[in-house]
mmCIF file of C-alpha atoms and ligand atoms in Angstrom:
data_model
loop_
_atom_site.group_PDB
_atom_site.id
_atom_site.type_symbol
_atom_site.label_atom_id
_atom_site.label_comp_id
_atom_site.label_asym_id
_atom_site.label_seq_id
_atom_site.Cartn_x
_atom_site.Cartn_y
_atom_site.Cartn_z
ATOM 1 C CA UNK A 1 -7.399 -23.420 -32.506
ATOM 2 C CA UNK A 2 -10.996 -21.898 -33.682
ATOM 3 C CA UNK A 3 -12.962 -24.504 -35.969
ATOM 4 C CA UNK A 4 -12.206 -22.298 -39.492
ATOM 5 C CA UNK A 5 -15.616 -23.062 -41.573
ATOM 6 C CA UNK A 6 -17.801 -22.447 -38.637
ATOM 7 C CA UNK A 7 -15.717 -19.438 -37.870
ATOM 8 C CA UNK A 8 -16.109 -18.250 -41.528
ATOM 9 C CA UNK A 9 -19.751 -18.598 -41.363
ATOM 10 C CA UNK A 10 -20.053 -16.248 -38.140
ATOM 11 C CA UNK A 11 -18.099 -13.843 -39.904
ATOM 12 C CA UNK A 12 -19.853 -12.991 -42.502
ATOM 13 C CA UNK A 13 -22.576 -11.415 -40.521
ATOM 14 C CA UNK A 14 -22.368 -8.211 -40.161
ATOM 15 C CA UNK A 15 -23.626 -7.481 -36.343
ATOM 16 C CA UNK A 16 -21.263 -10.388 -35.106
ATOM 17 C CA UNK A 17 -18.225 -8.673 -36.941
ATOM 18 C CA UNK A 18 -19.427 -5.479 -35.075
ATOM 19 C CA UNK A 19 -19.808 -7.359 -31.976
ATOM 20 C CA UNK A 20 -16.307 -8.393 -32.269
ATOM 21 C CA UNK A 21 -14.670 -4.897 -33.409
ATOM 22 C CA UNK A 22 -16.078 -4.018 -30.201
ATOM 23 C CA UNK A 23 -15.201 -6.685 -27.924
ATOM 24 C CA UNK A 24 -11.819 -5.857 -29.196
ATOM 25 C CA UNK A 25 -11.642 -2.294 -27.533
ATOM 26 C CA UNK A 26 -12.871 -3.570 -24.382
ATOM 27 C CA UNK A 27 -14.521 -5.861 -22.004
ATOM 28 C CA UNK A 28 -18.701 -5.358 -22.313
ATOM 29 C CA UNK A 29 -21.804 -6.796 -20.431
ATOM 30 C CA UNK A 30 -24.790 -7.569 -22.665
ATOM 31 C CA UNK A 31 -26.429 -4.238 -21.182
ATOM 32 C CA UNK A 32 -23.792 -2.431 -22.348
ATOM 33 C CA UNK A 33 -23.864 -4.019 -25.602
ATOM 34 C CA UNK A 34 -27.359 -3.648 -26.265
ATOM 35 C CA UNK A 35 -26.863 0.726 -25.532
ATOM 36 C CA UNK A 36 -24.128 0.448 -28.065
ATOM 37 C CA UNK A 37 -26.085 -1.652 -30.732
ATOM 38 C CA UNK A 38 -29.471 -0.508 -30.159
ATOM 39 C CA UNK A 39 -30.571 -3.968 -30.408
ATOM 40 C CA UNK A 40 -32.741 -6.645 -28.089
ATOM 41 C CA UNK A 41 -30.955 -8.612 -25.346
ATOM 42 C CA UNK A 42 -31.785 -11.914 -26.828
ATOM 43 C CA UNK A 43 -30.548 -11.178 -30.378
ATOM 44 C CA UNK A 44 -27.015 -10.029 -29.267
ATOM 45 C CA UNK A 45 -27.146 -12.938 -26.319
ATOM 46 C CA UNK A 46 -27.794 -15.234 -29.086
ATOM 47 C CA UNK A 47 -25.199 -14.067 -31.315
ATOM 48 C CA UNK A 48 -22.070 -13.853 -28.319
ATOM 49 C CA UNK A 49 -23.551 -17.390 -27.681
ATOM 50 C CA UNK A 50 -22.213 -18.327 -31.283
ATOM 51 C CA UNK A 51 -19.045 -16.536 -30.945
ATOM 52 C CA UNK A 52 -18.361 -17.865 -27.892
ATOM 53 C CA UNK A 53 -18.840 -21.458 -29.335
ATOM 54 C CA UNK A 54 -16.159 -20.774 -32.040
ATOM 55 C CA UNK A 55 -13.588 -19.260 -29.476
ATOM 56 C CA UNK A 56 -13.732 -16.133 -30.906
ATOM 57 C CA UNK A 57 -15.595 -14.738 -27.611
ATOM 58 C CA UNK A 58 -14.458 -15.385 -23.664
ATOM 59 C CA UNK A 59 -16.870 -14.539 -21.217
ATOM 60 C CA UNK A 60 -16.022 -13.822 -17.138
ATOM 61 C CA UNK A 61 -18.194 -13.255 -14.392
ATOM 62 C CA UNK A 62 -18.003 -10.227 -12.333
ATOM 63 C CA UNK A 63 -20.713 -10.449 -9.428
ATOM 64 C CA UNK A 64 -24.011 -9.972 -11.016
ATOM 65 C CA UNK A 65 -22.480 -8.849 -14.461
ATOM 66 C CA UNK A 66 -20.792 -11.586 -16.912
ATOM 67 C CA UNK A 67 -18.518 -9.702 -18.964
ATOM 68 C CA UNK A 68 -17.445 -10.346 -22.698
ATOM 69 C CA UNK A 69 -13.938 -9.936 -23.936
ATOM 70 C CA UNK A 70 -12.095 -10.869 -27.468
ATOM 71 C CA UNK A 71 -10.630 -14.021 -27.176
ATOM 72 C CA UNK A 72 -7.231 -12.492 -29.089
ATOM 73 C CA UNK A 73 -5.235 -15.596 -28.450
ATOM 74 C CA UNK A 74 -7.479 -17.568 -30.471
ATOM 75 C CA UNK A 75 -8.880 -15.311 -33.494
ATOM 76 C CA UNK A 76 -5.345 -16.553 -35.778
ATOM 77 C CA UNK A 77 -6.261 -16.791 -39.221
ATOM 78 C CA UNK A 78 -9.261 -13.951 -38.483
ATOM 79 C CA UNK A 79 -7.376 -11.231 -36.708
ATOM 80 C CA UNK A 80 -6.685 -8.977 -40.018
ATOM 81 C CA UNK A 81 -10.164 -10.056 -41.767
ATOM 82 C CA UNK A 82 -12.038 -8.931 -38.364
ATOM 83 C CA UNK A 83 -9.583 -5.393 -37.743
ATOM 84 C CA UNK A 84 -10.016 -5.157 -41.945
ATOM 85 C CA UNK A 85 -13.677 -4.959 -41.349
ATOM 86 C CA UNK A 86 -13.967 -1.324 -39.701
ATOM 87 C CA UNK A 87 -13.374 0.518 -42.690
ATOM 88 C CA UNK A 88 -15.919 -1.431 -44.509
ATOM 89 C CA UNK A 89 -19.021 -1.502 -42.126
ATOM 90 C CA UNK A 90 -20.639 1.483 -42.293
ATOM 91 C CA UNK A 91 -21.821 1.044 -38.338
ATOM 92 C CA UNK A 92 -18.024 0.002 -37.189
ATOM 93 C CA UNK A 93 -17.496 4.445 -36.746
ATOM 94 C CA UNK A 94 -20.341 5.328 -34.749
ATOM 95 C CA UNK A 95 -20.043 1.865 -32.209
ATOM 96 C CA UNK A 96 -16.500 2.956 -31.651
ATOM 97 C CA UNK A 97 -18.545 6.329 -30.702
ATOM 98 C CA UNK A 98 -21.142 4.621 -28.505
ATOM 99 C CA UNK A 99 -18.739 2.640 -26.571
ATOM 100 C CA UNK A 100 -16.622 5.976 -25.657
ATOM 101 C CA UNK A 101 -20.052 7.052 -24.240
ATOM 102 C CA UNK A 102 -20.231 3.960 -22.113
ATOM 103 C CA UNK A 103 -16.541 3.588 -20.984
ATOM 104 C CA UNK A 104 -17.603 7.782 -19.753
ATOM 105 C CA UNK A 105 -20.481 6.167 -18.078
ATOM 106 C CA UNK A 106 -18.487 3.512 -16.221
ATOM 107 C CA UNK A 107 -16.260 6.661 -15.002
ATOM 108 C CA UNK A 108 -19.208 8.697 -14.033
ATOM 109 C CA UNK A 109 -20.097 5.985 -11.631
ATOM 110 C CA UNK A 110 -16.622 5.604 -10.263
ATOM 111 C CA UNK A 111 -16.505 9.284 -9.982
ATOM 112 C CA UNK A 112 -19.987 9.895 -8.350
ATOM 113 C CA UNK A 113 -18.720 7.441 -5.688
ATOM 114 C CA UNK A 114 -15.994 9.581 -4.696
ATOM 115 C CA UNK A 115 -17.977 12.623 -5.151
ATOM 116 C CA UNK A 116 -19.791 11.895 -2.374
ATOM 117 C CA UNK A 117 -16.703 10.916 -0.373
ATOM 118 C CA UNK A 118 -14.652 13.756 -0.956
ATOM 119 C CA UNK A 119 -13.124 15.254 2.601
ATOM 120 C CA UNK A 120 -14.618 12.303 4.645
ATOM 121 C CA UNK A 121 -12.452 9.927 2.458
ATOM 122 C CA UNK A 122 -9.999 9.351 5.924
ATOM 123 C CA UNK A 123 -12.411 8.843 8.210
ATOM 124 C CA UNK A 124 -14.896 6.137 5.823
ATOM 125 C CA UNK A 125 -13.627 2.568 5.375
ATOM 126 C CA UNK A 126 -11.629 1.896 2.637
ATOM 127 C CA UNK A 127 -11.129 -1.937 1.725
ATOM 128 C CA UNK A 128 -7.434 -2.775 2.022
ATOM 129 C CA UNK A 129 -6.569 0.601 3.052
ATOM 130 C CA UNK A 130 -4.585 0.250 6.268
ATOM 131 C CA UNK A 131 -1.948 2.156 8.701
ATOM 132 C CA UNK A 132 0.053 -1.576 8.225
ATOM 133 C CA UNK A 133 -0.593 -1.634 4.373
ATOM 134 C CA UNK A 134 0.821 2.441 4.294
ATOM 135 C CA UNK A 135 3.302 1.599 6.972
ATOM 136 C CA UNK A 136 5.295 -1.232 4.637
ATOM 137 C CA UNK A 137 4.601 0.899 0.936
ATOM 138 C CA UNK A 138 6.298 3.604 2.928
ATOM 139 C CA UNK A 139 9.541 1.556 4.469
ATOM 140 C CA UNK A 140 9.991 -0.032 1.134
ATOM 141 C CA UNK A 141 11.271 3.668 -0.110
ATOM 142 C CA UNK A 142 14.074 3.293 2.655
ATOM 143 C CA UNK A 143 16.951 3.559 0.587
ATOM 144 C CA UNK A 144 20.199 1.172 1.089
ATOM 145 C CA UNK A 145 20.897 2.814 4.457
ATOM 146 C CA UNK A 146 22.795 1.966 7.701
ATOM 147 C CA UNK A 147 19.971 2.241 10.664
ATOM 148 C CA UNK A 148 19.897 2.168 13.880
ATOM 149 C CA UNK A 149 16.844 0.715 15.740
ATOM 150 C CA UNK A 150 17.418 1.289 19.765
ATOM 151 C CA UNK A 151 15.255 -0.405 21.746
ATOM 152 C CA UNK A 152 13.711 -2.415 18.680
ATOM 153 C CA UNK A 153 11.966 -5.169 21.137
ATOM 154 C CA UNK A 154 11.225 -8.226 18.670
ATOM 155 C CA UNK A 155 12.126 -6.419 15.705
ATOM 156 C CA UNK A 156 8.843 -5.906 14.382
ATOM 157 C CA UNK A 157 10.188 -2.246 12.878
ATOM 158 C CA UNK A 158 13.787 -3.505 12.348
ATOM 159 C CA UNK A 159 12.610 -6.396 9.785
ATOM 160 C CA UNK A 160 10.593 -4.249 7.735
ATOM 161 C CA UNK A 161 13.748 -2.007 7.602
ATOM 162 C CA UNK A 162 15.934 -4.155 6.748
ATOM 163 C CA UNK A 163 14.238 -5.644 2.902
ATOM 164 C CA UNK A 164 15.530 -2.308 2.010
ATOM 165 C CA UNK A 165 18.488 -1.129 3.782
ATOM 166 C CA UNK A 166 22.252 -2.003 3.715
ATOM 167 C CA UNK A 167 22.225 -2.753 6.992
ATOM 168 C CA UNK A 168 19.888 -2.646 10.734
ATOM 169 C CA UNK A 169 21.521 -2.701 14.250
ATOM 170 C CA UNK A 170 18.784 -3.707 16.498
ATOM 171 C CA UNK A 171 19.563 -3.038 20.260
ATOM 172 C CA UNK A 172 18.089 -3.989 23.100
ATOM 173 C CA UNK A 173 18.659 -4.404 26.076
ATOM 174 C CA UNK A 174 16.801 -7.744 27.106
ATOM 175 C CA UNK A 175 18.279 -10.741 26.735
ATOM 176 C CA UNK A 176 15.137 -12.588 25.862
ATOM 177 C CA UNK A 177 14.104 -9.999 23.115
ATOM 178 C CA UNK A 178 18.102 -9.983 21.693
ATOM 179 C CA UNK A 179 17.368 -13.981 21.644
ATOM 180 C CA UNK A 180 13.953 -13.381 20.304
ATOM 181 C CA UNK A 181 14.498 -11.175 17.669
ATOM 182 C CA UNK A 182 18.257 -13.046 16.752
ATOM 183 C CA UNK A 183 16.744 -15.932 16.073
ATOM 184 C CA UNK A 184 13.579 -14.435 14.186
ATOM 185 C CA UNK A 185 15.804 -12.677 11.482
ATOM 186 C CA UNK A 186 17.868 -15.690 11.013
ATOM 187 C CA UNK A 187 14.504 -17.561 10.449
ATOM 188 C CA UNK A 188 13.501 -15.098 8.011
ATOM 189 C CA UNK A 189 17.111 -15.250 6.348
ATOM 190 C CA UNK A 190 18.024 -11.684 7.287
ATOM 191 C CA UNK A 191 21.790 -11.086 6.941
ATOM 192 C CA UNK A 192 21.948 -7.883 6.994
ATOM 193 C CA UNK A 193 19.785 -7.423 10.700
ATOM 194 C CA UNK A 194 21.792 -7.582 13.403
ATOM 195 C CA UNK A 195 20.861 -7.738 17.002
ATOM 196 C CA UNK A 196 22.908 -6.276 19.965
ATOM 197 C CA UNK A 197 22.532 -6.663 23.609
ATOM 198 C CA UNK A 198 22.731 -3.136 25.143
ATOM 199 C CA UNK A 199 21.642 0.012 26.853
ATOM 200 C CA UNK A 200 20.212 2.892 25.293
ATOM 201 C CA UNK A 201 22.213 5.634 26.432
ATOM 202 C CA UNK A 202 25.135 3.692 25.187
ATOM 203 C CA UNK A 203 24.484 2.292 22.278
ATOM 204 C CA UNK A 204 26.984 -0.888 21.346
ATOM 205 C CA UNK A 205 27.386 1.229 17.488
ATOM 206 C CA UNK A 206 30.917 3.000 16.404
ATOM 207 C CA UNK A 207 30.035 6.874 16.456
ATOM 208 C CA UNK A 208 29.314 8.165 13.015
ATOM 209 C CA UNK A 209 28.037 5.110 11.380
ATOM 210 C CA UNK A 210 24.427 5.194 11.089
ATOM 211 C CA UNK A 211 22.300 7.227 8.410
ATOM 212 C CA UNK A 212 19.287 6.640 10.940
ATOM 213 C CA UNK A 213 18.569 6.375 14.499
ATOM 214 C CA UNK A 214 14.915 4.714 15.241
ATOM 215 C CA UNK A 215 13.150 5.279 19.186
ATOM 216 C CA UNK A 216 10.103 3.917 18.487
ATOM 217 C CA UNK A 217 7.984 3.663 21.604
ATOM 218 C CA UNK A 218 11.443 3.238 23.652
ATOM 219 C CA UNK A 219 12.455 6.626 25.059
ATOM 220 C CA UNK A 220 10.001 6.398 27.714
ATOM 221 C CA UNK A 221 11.908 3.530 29.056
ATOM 222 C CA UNK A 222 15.308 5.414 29.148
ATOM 223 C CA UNK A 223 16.421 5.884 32.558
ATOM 224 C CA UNK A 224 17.846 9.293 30.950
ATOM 225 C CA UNK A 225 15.937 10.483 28.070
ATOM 226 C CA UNK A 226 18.276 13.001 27.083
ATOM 227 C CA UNK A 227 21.265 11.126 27.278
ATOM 228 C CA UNK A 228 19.850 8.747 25.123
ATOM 229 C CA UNK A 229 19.311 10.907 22.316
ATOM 230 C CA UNK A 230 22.343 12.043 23.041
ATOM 231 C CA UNK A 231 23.985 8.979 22.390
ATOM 232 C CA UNK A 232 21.597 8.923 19.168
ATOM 233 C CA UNK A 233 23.275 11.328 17.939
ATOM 234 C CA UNK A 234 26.909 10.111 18.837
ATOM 235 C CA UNK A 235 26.132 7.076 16.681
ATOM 236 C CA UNK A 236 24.626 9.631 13.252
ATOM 237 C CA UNK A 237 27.023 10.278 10.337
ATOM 238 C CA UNK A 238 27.019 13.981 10.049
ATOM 239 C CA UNK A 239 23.768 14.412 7.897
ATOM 240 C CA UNK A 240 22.193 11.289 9.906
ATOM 241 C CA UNK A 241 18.509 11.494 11.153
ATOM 242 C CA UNK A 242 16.419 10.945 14.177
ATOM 243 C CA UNK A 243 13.081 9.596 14.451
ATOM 244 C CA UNK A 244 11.157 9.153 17.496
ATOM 245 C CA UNK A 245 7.996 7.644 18.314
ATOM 246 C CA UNK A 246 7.101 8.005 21.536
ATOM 247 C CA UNK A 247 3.640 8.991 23.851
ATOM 248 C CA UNK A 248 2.899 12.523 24.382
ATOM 249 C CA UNK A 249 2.424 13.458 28.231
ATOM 250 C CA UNK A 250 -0.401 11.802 30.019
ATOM 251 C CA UNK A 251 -1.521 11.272 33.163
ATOM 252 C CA UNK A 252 -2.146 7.537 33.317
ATOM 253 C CA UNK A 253 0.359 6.166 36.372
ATOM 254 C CA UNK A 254 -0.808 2.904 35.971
ATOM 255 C CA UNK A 255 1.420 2.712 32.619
ATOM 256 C CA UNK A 256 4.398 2.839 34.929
ATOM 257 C CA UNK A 257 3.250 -0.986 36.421
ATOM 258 C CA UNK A 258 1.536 -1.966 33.402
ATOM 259 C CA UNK A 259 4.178 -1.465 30.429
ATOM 260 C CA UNK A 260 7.289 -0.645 32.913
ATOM 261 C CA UNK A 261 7.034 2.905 31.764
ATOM 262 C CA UNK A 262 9.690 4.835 33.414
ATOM 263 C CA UNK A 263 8.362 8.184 31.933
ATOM 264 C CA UNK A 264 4.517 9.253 31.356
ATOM 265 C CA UNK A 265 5.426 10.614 27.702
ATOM 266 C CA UNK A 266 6.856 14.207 26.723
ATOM 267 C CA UNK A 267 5.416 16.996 25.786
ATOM 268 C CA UNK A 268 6.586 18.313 22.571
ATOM 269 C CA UNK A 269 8.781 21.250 24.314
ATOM 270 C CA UNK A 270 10.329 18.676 26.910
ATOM 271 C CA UNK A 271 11.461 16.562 22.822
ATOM 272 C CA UNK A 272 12.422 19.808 21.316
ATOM 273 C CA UNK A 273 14.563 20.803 23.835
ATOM 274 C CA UNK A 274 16.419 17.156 24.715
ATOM 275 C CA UNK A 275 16.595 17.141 20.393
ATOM 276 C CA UNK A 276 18.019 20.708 20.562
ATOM 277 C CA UNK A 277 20.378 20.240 23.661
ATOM 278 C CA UNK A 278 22.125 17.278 21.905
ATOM 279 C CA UNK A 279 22.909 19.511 18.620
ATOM 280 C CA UNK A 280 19.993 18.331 16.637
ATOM 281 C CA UNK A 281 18.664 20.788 13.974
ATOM 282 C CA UNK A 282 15.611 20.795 11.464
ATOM 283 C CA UNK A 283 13.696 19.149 14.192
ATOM 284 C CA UNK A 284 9.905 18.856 13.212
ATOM 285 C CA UNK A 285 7.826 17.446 16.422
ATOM 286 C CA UNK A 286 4.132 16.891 15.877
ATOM 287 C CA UNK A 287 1.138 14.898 17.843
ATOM 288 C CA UNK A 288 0.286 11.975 14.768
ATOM 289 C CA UNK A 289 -2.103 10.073 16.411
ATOM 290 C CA UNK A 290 -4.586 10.046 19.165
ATOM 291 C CA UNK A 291 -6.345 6.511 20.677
ATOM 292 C CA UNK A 292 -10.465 6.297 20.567
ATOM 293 C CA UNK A 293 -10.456 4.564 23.826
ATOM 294 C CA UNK A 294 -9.286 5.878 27.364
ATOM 295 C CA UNK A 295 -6.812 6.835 28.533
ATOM 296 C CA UNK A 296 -6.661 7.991 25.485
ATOM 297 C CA UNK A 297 -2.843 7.722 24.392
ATOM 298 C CA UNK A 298 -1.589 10.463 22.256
ATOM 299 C CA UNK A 299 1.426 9.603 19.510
ATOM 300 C CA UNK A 300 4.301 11.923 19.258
ATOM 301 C CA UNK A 301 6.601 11.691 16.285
ATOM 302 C CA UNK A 302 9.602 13.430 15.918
ATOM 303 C CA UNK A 303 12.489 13.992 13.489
ATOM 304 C CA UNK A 304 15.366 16.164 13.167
ATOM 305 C CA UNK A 305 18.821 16.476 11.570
ATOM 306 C CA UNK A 306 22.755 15.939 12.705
HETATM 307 C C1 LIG B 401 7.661 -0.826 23.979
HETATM 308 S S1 LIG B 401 9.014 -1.743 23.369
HETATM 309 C C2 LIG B 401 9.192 -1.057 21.758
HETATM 310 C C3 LIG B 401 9.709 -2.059 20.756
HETATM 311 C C4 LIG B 401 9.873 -1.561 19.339
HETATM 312 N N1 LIG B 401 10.729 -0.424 19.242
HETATM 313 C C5 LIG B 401 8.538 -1.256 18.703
HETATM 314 O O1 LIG B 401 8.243 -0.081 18.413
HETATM 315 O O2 LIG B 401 7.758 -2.186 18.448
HETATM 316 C C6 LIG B 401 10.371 -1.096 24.255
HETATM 317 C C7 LIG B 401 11.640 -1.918 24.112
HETATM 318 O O3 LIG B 401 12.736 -1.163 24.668
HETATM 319 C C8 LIG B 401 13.570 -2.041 25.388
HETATM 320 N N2 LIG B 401 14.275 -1.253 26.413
HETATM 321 C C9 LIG B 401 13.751 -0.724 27.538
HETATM 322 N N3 LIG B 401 14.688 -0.052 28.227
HETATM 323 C C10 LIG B 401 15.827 -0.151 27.506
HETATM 324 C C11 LIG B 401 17.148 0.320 27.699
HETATM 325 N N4 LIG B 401 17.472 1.060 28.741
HETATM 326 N N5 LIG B 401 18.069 0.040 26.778
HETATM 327 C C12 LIG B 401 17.743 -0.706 25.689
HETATM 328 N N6 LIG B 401 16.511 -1.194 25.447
HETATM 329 C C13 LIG B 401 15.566 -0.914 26.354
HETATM 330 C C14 LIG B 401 12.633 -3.071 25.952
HETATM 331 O O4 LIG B 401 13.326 -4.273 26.256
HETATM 332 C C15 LIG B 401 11.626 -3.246 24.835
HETATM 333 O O5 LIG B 401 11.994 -4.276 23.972
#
């Protein structure tokens, strides 16, 4: 509760009512302040100093700035003397103009920043702005969907599917990972993930049961790429979609010993063709990625329609 006869006493001076009519629009630093008042640091210091003692003020720090706000859950018995106040001060009209001036200001510099930044915006860091941080915004529009993730490993994909959709089949076709990832969604309360020990290119799903059929990173370890996305499309309700992450073709052999690779990638014909073999239409194939460091991997993401 503000102290009322102290409170009374700030109020009837005119600058501090101003101060607060201001405060009340928005958040200022003295510097700011002074531009809108015309008047010396130390006088309006002195004065939010005051306010600040009665409650009527709050102040937060921002870095090098402290700001000043209107401490509106404390001005009770004030709050319709201090709004009452603008039509009578004869300064209230052209503060409320000054402070537009400075809240443009505050834009300019926002604006200037990305100015400058404009069409080099995806290549400059951006705090907080990360594949990961775009990569769960974007799952969490997955509607309540059945879908399909073959050859899902740990799950990594399959649990960010599943906070949104009706229900994930996660296949595999190691036991360990099946144990793995079984044990991980159960930890992490997942009813609606399910894991199933099998092979790609036959699927352990009824046919015509999934909205979506995931490959991400996996065809290259079909024995028979196209009768895997065959079977994909076995498993799609009529309307269903593919989506395939995979490598495009590269030349580094070593992949086959190093991540059991049975395939060096595809090249976006070799996709379009397996896609369009197995009855898939709209299909939309495109390189999304390449790797700054050798051998350069090259990401290949495809989608298409049953
Ligand atoms: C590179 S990981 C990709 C994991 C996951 N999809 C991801 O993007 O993080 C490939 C996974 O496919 C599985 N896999 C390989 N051959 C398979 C097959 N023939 N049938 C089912 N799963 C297979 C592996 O066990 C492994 O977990």
């Amino acid at each position: 509760m503000v102290p009322i006869v102290k409170s009374l006493r700030l109020l009837a001076d005119p600058t501090r009512l101003r101060l607060l009519l201001l405060l009340r629009e928005e958040e200022l630093s003295v510097v700011e302040i002074q531009e809108i008042l015309g008047m010396g640091q130390s006088r309006i210091s002195s004065h939010l100093a005051q306010l600040k003692a009665a409650k009527l003020v709050r102040d937060r720090r921002a870095g090098k700035n402290v700001y000043y706000g209107y401490a509106d859950a404390h001005d009770g018995p004030f709050r319709e003397i201090i709004a009452a106040s603008a039509a009578e001060l004869l300064e209230a009209k052209q503060d409320r103009a000054a402070l537009k001036l400075v809240r443009l200001k505050r834009q300019d510099k926002a604006r200037e920043y990305f100015n400058k930044l404009a069409g080099k915006f995806g290549r400059s860091y951006c705090p907080g702005r990360s594949w990961k941080g775009v990569a769960h915004m974007l799952l969490s529009l997955v509607g309540p969907i059945v879908v399909a993730d073959l050859g899902a490993g740990e799950g990594t994909l399959a649990q960010l599917l599943a906070r949104h959709a009706r229900q994930v089949i996660a296949v595999d076709n190691s036991e360990k990972m099946v144990e793995f990832g079984a044990s991980l969604a159960k930890e992490h309360g997942f009813e609606n993930l399910e894991y199933r020990l099998g092979d790609l290119e036959e699927p352990p799903i009824e046919p015509e049961s999934v909205d979506l059929a995931l490959l991400s990173q996996a065809l290259h370890h079909a024995g028979n790429p196209a009768r895997t996305i065959a079977a994909a499309y076995r498993i799609l309700k009529p309307g269903g979609r593919i989506a395939i992450l995979d490598l495009l073709s590269h030349q580094f052999e070593k992949a086959r010993e190093l991540y059991a690779d049975l395939w060096l990638g595809f090249s976006e014909a070799q996709l379009d063709e397996m896609l369009r073999e197995a009855g898939f239409r709209e299909i939309d194939i495109a390189v999304v990625d390449r790797e700054p460091d050798a051998p350069h991997f090259q990401t290949l993401f495809a989608a298409a329609a049953k």
